[in-house]
C-alpha cells in the first residue's frame, strides 16, 4: 500500500515504540489475567520448542504456574500447530480454528515450492488420505510420510511430508508440549483433536482478516503493514489496513514509515521504566516486526543467535541487553553492556524469581554473571 504519511502525522520515536509494544506484550508490568486469556491476547505463543511458551507467560503474568498452561494443553483448550510464518505456535482452540484458515493461502504457496518432488501427486487425494490416516490415530511425521509413499513411491518423501502438513491443520497431541512430561511429536487434525468444539465461527473471510489486523495491533502495535506481513507470513495486507484506516490512529516513525494503531491502545511515555525480563528463544516480541529496532538496537543486531541456534534473551531497559541460560538451578546471565547498580540488582531479583518459578528442583538456585557460551 502506498504511504499516505503526512507531516501532520504524530512521530513516534524508538523509545516510544518500545514502551508501547512492551505494554501490549504485558512486559512493562505483569498482568493479572489467566494463561488462556494471555495466549488469546498475544495471538498465540511461538512454540518450536516445548518450554518457550511457559517462559513467555512467566515473564508476562502475575502468579503464573507452569501447571496452568499444562492443564490447558491437556484439556485441549490450547493446542500446538503450524500457523504464522509456517512455525509451531500454541493457540487457544478458538484461535486455532480462526487463524489457521487465515494463513492457508501461504501454506498452499509453500507446497508449490516442492512441486518437482510432487510430480504426479493429486494433492486433493493426498489430503484425504492423510486426514483418514491421522484421524484413525495420532501419527508421527515419519509414519505419515511412509503411508503416502505407498501411494506415490516415486515422489520426494520430504515433499509429501510438507504437503500433508500444509494441506491439513495438524496439531501435536499431548503429552507433547506438557510441562514436566515428554513425548514424541504425534499428529492428528485439529477437528479430530477438538471433537465437538471444532466448529469454526462462520465469519466472512474479509471480516476475519480485518479482525486479525485489529488484534495484531492490540498485541504488537503501533505497526506498519509490512510489520504485520512479517508476523503473519502473509503478503498484500494493504487493502485490509486501507479498509480499517477510518477506525485507526495513524503515526509515523522517525524514518517516515506509516504506522497504525488502535486509538485507545496504551502508548506510555518514552520515559516509563521498563523492568528486566527473561524471554525464551523465539519469543514473538523479537520476531513480529519488519523493523525490530524498537526492541533490538543496531549494535545488538544478530547477537541473539549463534549460527542456527537461537539464544534466550534478556531485556534491559526494554531492549535486548543480554542472553541467559538456566541449568541445574543456576541462572547464568551474559550482559552486552554494563548496567547501573540498580539495573543489576533488578536483574538479579528478576532472575531469582525465574529460578523460583521455573527451575527444575535441585541445583544451586543462584544467579551468576558470565558467558553462556563459556
Coordinates of C-alpha atoms in Angstrom, one line a residue:
X1 CA 0.0 0.0 0.0
X2 CA 1.4 3.4 -0.9
X3 CA 2.4 5.5 2.0
X4 CA 0.0 8.4 2.9
X5 CA 2.1 9.7 5.7
X6 CA 1.9 13.5 6.0
X7 CA 3.7 15.9 8.2
X8 CA 0.6 16.1 10.4
X9 CA 1.0 12.5 11.5
X10 CA 2.5 12.4 15.0
X11 CA 6.0 10.9 15.1
X12 CA 6.8 8.1 17.5
X13 CA 10.5 7.7 18.4
X14 CA 12.2 4.4 19.0
X15 CA 11.7 4.5 22.8
X16 CA 8.0 5.5 22.4
X17 CA 7.5 2.5 20.1
X18 CA 9.4 0.3 22.6
X19 CA 7.3 1.2 25.5
X20 CA 4.0 0.9 23.5
X21 CA 5.0 -2.5 22.3
X22 CA 6.1 -3.7 25.8
X23 CA 2.8 -2.5 27.2
X24 CA 0.8 -4.5 24.6
X25 CA 3.1 -7.5 25.3
X26 CA 2.4 -7.4 29.0
X27 CA 6.1 -6.7 29.6
X28 CA 6.0 -3.4 31.4
X29 CA 4.2 -4.9 34.3
X30 CA 2.9 -8.4 34.9
X31 CA -0.8 -8.8 34.0
X32 CA -3.4 -10.3 36.4
X33 CA -5.0 -12.4 33.7
X34 CA -5.4 -16.1 33.1
X35 CA -2.9 -18.0 30.9
X36 CA -5.7 -18.8 28.5
X37 CA -6.7 -15.1 28.2
X38 CA -3.0 -14.2 27.7
X39 CA -2.5 -16.7 24.9
X40 CA -5.5 -15.2 23.2
X41 CA -4.4 -11.6 23.7
X42 CA -1.0 -12.4 22.3
X43 CA -2.5 -14.3 19.3
X44 CA -0.5 -17.3 20.3
X45 CA 2.9 -18.2 21.6
X46 CA 5.9 -19.1 19.5
X47 CA 6.5 -22.8 20.3
X48 CA 9.1 -24.5 18.1
X49 CA 10.5 -25.9 21.3
X50 CA 8.4 -27.2 24.2
X51 CA 9.4 -24.9 27.1
X52 CA 9.3 -21.4 25.5
X53 CA 5.5 -20.8 25.8
X54 CA 5.8 -21.4 29.6
X55 CA 8.7 -18.9 29.9
X56 CA 6.8 -16.4 27.8
X57 CA 3.9 -16.5 30.2
X58 CA 6.2 -16.4 33.3
X59 CA 7.6 -13.1 32.0
X60 CA 4.2 -11.6 31.4
X61 CA 1.7 -12.9 34.1
X62 CA 1.5 -12.4 37.8
X63 CA 1.5 -15.6 39.7
X64 CA 1.9 -17.8 36.6
X65 CA 2.4 -21.5 37.3
X66 CA 3.6 -23.9 34.5
X67 CA 0.8 -26.3 35.6
X68 CA -1.8 -23.7 34.4
X69 CA -0.7 -23.9 30.8
X70 CA -0.1 -27.6 31.0
X71 CA -3.7 -28.1 32.1
X72 CA -4.9 -26.1 29.2
X73 CA -2.9 -28.3 26.9
X74 CA -4.2 -31.5 28.4
X75 CA -7.8 -30.2 28.4
X76 CA -7.3 -29.2 24.7
X77 CA -8.2 -25.6 25.3
X78 CA -4.7 -24.7 24.0
X79 CA -3.1 -26.6 21.1
X80 CA 0.2 -26.7 19.3
X81 CA 0.1 -26.3 15.5
X82 CA 1.7 -24.7 12.4
X83 CA 0.2 -21.2 11.8
X84 CA 2.1 -17.9 11.2
X85 CA 5.4 -18.0 9.4
X86 CA 5.0 -21.7 8.9
X87 CA 6.1 -22.3 12.5
X88 CA 4.6 -24.0 15.5
X89 CA 2.6 -21.8 17.8
X90 CA 0.5 -22.5 20.9
X91 CA -3.0 -21.2 20.3
X92 CA -6.3 -21.2 22.1
X93 CA -8.7 -23.6 20.5
X94 CA -10.8 -20.7 19.2
X95 CA -7.7 -19.1 17.6
X96 CA -6.5 -22.3 16.1
X97 CA -9.9 -22.6 14.3
X98 CA -9.8 -19.0 13.1
X99 CA -6.2 -18.1 12.5
X100 CA -5.2 -21.3 10.6
X101 CA -7.6 -20.6 7.7
X102 CA -6.2 -17.1 7.6
X103 CA -2.7 -18.4 6.6
X104 CA -3.9 -21.3 4.4
X105 CA -3.0 -19.4 1.2
X106 CA 0.6 -19.1 2.5
X107 CA 0.7 -22.8 3.2
X108 CA -0.6 -23.6 -0.3
X109 CA 2.2 -21.4 -1.7
X110 CA 4.7 -23.3 0.4
X111 CA 3.6 -26.6 -1.2
X112 CA 4.2 -25.1 -4.6
X113 CA 7.9 -24.7 -3.8
X114 CA 8.0 -28.6 -3.7
X115 CA 6.1 -29.2 -6.9
X116 CA 9.1 -31.0 -8.6
X117 CA 9.0 -33.6 -5.8
X118 CA 5.2 -33.9 -6.1
X119 CA 5.0 -34.6 -9.9
X120 CA 2.0 -36.8 -10.5
X121 CA 0.7 -36.4 -6.9
X122 CA -3.0 -35.5 -6.6
X123 CA -2.9 -33.0 -3.7
X124 CA -6.6 -33.3 -3.1
X125 CA -6.4 -37.0 -2.7
X126 CA -3.2 -36.7 -0.6
X127 CA -5.1 -34.5 1.8
X128 CA -8.0 -37.0 2.0
X129 CA -5.6 -40.0 2.6
X130 CA -3.5 -38.1 5.2
X131 CA -6.6 -37.0 7.0
X132 CA -8.1 -40.5 7.2
X133 CA -4.7 -41.9 8.4
X134 CA -4.1 -39.4 11.2
X135 CA -7.7 -39.3 12.4
X136 CA -7.6 -43.1 12.8
X137 CA -4.9 -42.5 15.4
X138 CA -2.2 -39.8 16.0
X139 CA 0.8 -40.4 13.8
X140 CA 4.4 -39.3 13.6
X141 CA 5.5 -37.4 10.5
X142 CA 7.6 -40.4 9.5
X143 CA 4.6 -42.6 9.6
X144 CA 2.6 -40.1 7.5
X145 CA 5.4 -40.0 5.0
X146 CA 5.6 -43.8 4.7
X147 CA 1.9 -44.1 4.3
X148 CA 1.8 -41.6 1.5
X149 CA 4.9 -43.2 -0.2
X150 CA 2.7 -46.3 -0.5
X151 CA 0.5 -44.4 -2.9
X152 CA 3.2 -42.3 -4.6
X153 CA 6.5 -44.3 -4.4
X154 CA 8.3 -42.0 -6.9
X155 CA 7.5 -38.8 -5.0
X156 CA 10.1 -37.0 -2.9
X157 CA 9.4 -38.1 0.8
X158 CA 10.1 -34.6 2.2
X159 CA 7.7 -33.1 -0.3
X160 CA 5.0 -35.5 0.7
X161 CA 5.5 -34.5 4.4
X162 CA 5.4 -30.8 3.6
X163 CA 2.2 -31.3 1.5
X164 CA 0.4 -33.1 4.3
X165 CA 1.5 -30.6 6.9
X166 CA 0.3 -27.7 4.7
X167 CA -2.9 -29.2 3.4
X168 CA -4.2 -30.2 6.8
X169 CA -4.5 -28.3 10.1
X170 CA -2.4 -30.8 12.1
X171 CA -2.0 -30.5 15.9
X172 CA 0.7 -32.0 18.1
X173 CA -1.2 -34.2 20.6
X174 CA -0.3 -34.3 24.2
X175 CA 1.8 -35.2 26.2
X176 CA 4.0 -33.3 23.7
X177 CA 4.1 -29.7 25.0
X178 CA 3.1 -30.5 28.6
X179 CA 5.4 -29.2 31.2
X180 CA 7.3 -31.9 33.1
X181 CA 6.4 -34.6 30.6
X182 CA 7.9 -35.7 27.3
X183 CA 6.6 -37.2 24.2
X184 CA 7.3 -37.8 20.5
X185 CA 5.6 -35.4 18.1
X186 CA 2.4 -37.2 17.0
X187 CA -0.2 -35.5 14.9
X188 CA -3.9 -35.5 14.2
X189 CA -6.2 -33.0 12.7
X190 CA -7.5 -30.0 14.7
X191 CA -11.1 -31.2 14.1
X192 CA -10.4 -34.6 15.5
X193 CA -8.5 -33.3 18.5
X194 CA -11.2 -30.7 19.5
X195 CA -14.1 -33.0 18.8
X196 CA -17.4 -31.3 19.3
X197 CA -15.7 -27.9 19.9
X198 CA -14.3 -27.9 16.4
X199 CA -17.0 -25.8 14.7
X200 CA -15.3 -22.7 13.5
X201 CA -17.2 -19.4 13.7
X202 CA -18.9 -18.6 10.4
X203 CA -17.2 -15.3 9.7
X204 CA -16.7 -13.9 6.1
X205 CA -13.0 -14.1 5.1
X206 CA -12.7 -10.3 4.8
X207 CA -14.1 -9.8 8.3
X208 CA -11.8 -12.5 9.7
X209 CA -8.8 -10.7 8.2
X210 CA -9.9 -7.3 9.5
X211 CA -10.4 -8.8 12.9
X212 CA -6.9 -10.2 12.8
X213 CA -5.4 -6.9 11.9
X214 CA -7.1 -5.2 14.8
X215 CA -6.0 -7.9 17.2
X216 CA -2.4 -7.8 15.9
X217 CA -2.3 -4.0 16.5
X218 CA -3.7 -4.7 20.0
X219 CA -0.8 -7.1 20.8
X220 CA 2.1 -5.7 18.7
X221 CA 1.2 -2.1 17.7
X222 CA 1.8 0.6 16.7
X223 CA 2.8 -1.2 13.5
X224 CA 3.2 -0.9 9.7
X225 CA 1.5 -3.0 7.1
X226 CA 4.9 -4.7 6.5
X227 CA 5.2 -5.4 10.2
X228 CA 2.0 -7.5 10.2
X229 CA 3.0 -9.2 7.0
X230 CA 6.2 -10.3 8.7
X231 CA 4.3 -11.5 11.8
X232 CA 1.8 -13.5 9.8
X233 CA 3.9 -14.6 6.9
X234 CA 1.4 -13.1 4.5
X235 CA 1.5 -10.5 1.7
X236 CA -0.8 -7.9 0.3
X237 CA -2.4 -6.8 3.6
X238 CA -2.5 -3.2 2.5
X239 CA -6.2 -3.4 1.4
X240 CA -7.2 -4.6 4.9
X241 CA -5.4 -1.6 6.5
X242 CA -7.0 0.7 4.0
X243 CA -10.5 -0.5 4.9
X244 CA -9.7 -0.1 8.6
X245 CA -8.0 3.3 8.2
X246 CA -11.0 5.4 9.4
X247 CA -11.0 3.3 12.6
X248 CA -7.3 3.6 13.3
X249 CA -4.8 6.2 14.7
X250 CA -2.0 6.9 12.2
X251 CA 1.6 7.8 13.2
X252 CA 4.9 7.6 11.6
X253 CA 8.3 6.5 12.8
X254 CA 11.5 8.6 12.7
X255 CA 12.1 7.2 9.2
X256 CA 8.7 8.3 7.9
X257 CA 7.2 4.9 7.8
X258 CA 3.5 4.9 8.3
X259 CA 2.3 3.2 11.5
X260 CA -1.2 2.2 12.5
X261 CA -2.7 1.7 15.9
X262 CA -5.9 1.3 17.9
X263 CA -7.0 4.7 19.0
X264 CA -7.4 3.8 22.7
X265 CA -4.5 1.4 23.0
X266 CA -1.8 2.2 25.6
X267 CA 1.1 4.3 24.4
X268 CA 3.1 5.0 27.6
X269 CA 5.6 7.9 27.8
X270 CA 9.0 7.1 26.4
X271 CA 10.5 7.6 29.9
X272 CA 8.3 4.9 31.5
X273 CA 10.5 2.4 33.5
X274 CA 10.9 -1.0 31.8
X275 CA 11.9 -3.8 34.2
X276 CA 14.2 -6.6 33.2
X277 CA 12.5 -9.6 31.6
X278 CA 13.9 -13.0 30.8
X279 CA 12.5 -14.2 27.5
X280 CA 12.9 -17.6 25.9
X281 CA 14.3 -18.3 22.5
X282 CA 11.9 -17.4 19.6
X283 CA 9.8 -15.0 21.7
X284 CA 7.3 -13.3 19.5
X285 CA 8.4 -9.9 20.8
X286 CA 11.6 -10.2 18.8
X287 CA 10.1 -11.7 15.6
X288 CA 6.9 -9.9 14.8
X289 CA 8.0 -6.7 13.1
X290 CA 9.8 -5.9 9.9
X291 CA 11.8 -3.2 11.7
X292 CA 13.0 -4.7 15.0
X293 CA 14.9 -1.6 16.2
X294 CA 12.0 -0.9 18.6
X295 CA 13.4 -3.8 20.7
X296 CA 16.9 -4.6 19.2
X297 CA 19.3 -1.7 19.0
X298 CA 21.5 -1.7 15.9
X299 CA 24.6 -2.6 18.0
X300 CA 22.8 -5.7 19.3
X301 CA 21.5 -7.0 16.0
X302 CA 22.4 -10.6 15.4
X303 CA 23.6 -11.2 19.0
X304 CA 20.6 -13.4 20.0
X305 CA 21.8 -16.1 17.5
X306 CA 24.9 -18.2 17.1
X307 CA 24.7 -19.9 13.7
X308 CA 21.3 -21.6 13.6
X309 CA 21.0 -21.6 17.4
X310 CA 18.6 -19.1 19.0
X311 CA 19.5 -17.9 22.5
X312 CA 17.3 -17.0 25.4
X313 CA 17.2 -13.2 25.7
X314 CA 17.2 -10.6 28.4
X315 CA 15.5 -7.2 28.2
X316 CA 17.3 -4.4 29.9
X317 CA 15.5 -1.1 29.9
X318 CA 13.1 -2.6 27.4
X319 CA 15.8 -3.5 24.8
X320 CA 17.8 -6.6 24.1
X321 CA 20.6 -6.4 26.6
X322 CA 21.9 -9.9 27.2
X323 CA 21.4 -13.7 27.0
X324 CA 20.8 -16.3 29.6
X325 CA 20.9 -20.0 30.4
X326 CA 19.2 -21.9 33.2
X327 CA 20.8 -25.3 34.1
X328 CA 20.9 -27.2 37.3
X329 CA 19.1 -24.4 39.1
X330 CA 21.8 -21.9 38.2
X331 CA 20.9 -18.9 36.0
X332 CA 23.8 -17.6 34.0
X333 CA 23.4 -14.2 32.6
X334 CA 25.6 -12.8 29.8
X335 CA 25.2 -9.0 29.6
X336 CA 26.0 -7.0 26.4
X337 CA 26.9 -3.8 28.4
X338 CA 27.5 -2.6 31.9
X339 CA 24.2 -1.9 33.6
X340 CA 23.8 0.5 36.5
X341 CA 23.9 -0.9 40.0
X342 CA 20.1 -0.5 40.3
X343 CA 19.6 -2.4 37.0
X344 CA 22.0 -5.1 38.1
X345 CA 20.1 -5.6 41.3
X346 CA 16.8 -5.7 39.4
X347 CA 18.2 -8.3 37.0
X348 CA 19.3 -10.5 40.0
X349 CA 15.8 -10.1 41.6
X350 CA 14.1 -11.0 38.4
X351 CA 16.4 -13.9 37.9
X352 CA 15.7 -15.2 41.4
X353 CA 12.0 -15.0 40.6
X354 CA 12.6 -17.0 37.4
X355 CA 14.6 -19.7 39.3
X356 CA 11.9 -19.9 42.0
X357 CA 9.1 -20.3 39.4
X358 CA 10.6 -22.2 36.5
X359 CA 13.8 -24.1 37.5
X360 CA 13.8 -27.9 38.0
X361 CA 14.0 -29.0 41.6
X362 CA 17.6 -29.0 43.0
X363 CA 20.6 -27.1 41.9
X364 CA 22.2 -24.0 43.4
X365 CA 19.3 -21.6 42.9
X366 CA 21.6 -18.7 42.2
X367 CA 22.2 -16.0 39.6
X368 CA 25.7 -15.6 38.2
X369 CA 27.1 -13.3 35.5
X370 CA 29.3 -14.7 32.8
X371 CA 29.3 -16.1 29.3
X372 CA 26.6 -18.6 28.4
X373 CA 28.9 -20.0 25.7
X374 CA 31.8 -20.4 28.0

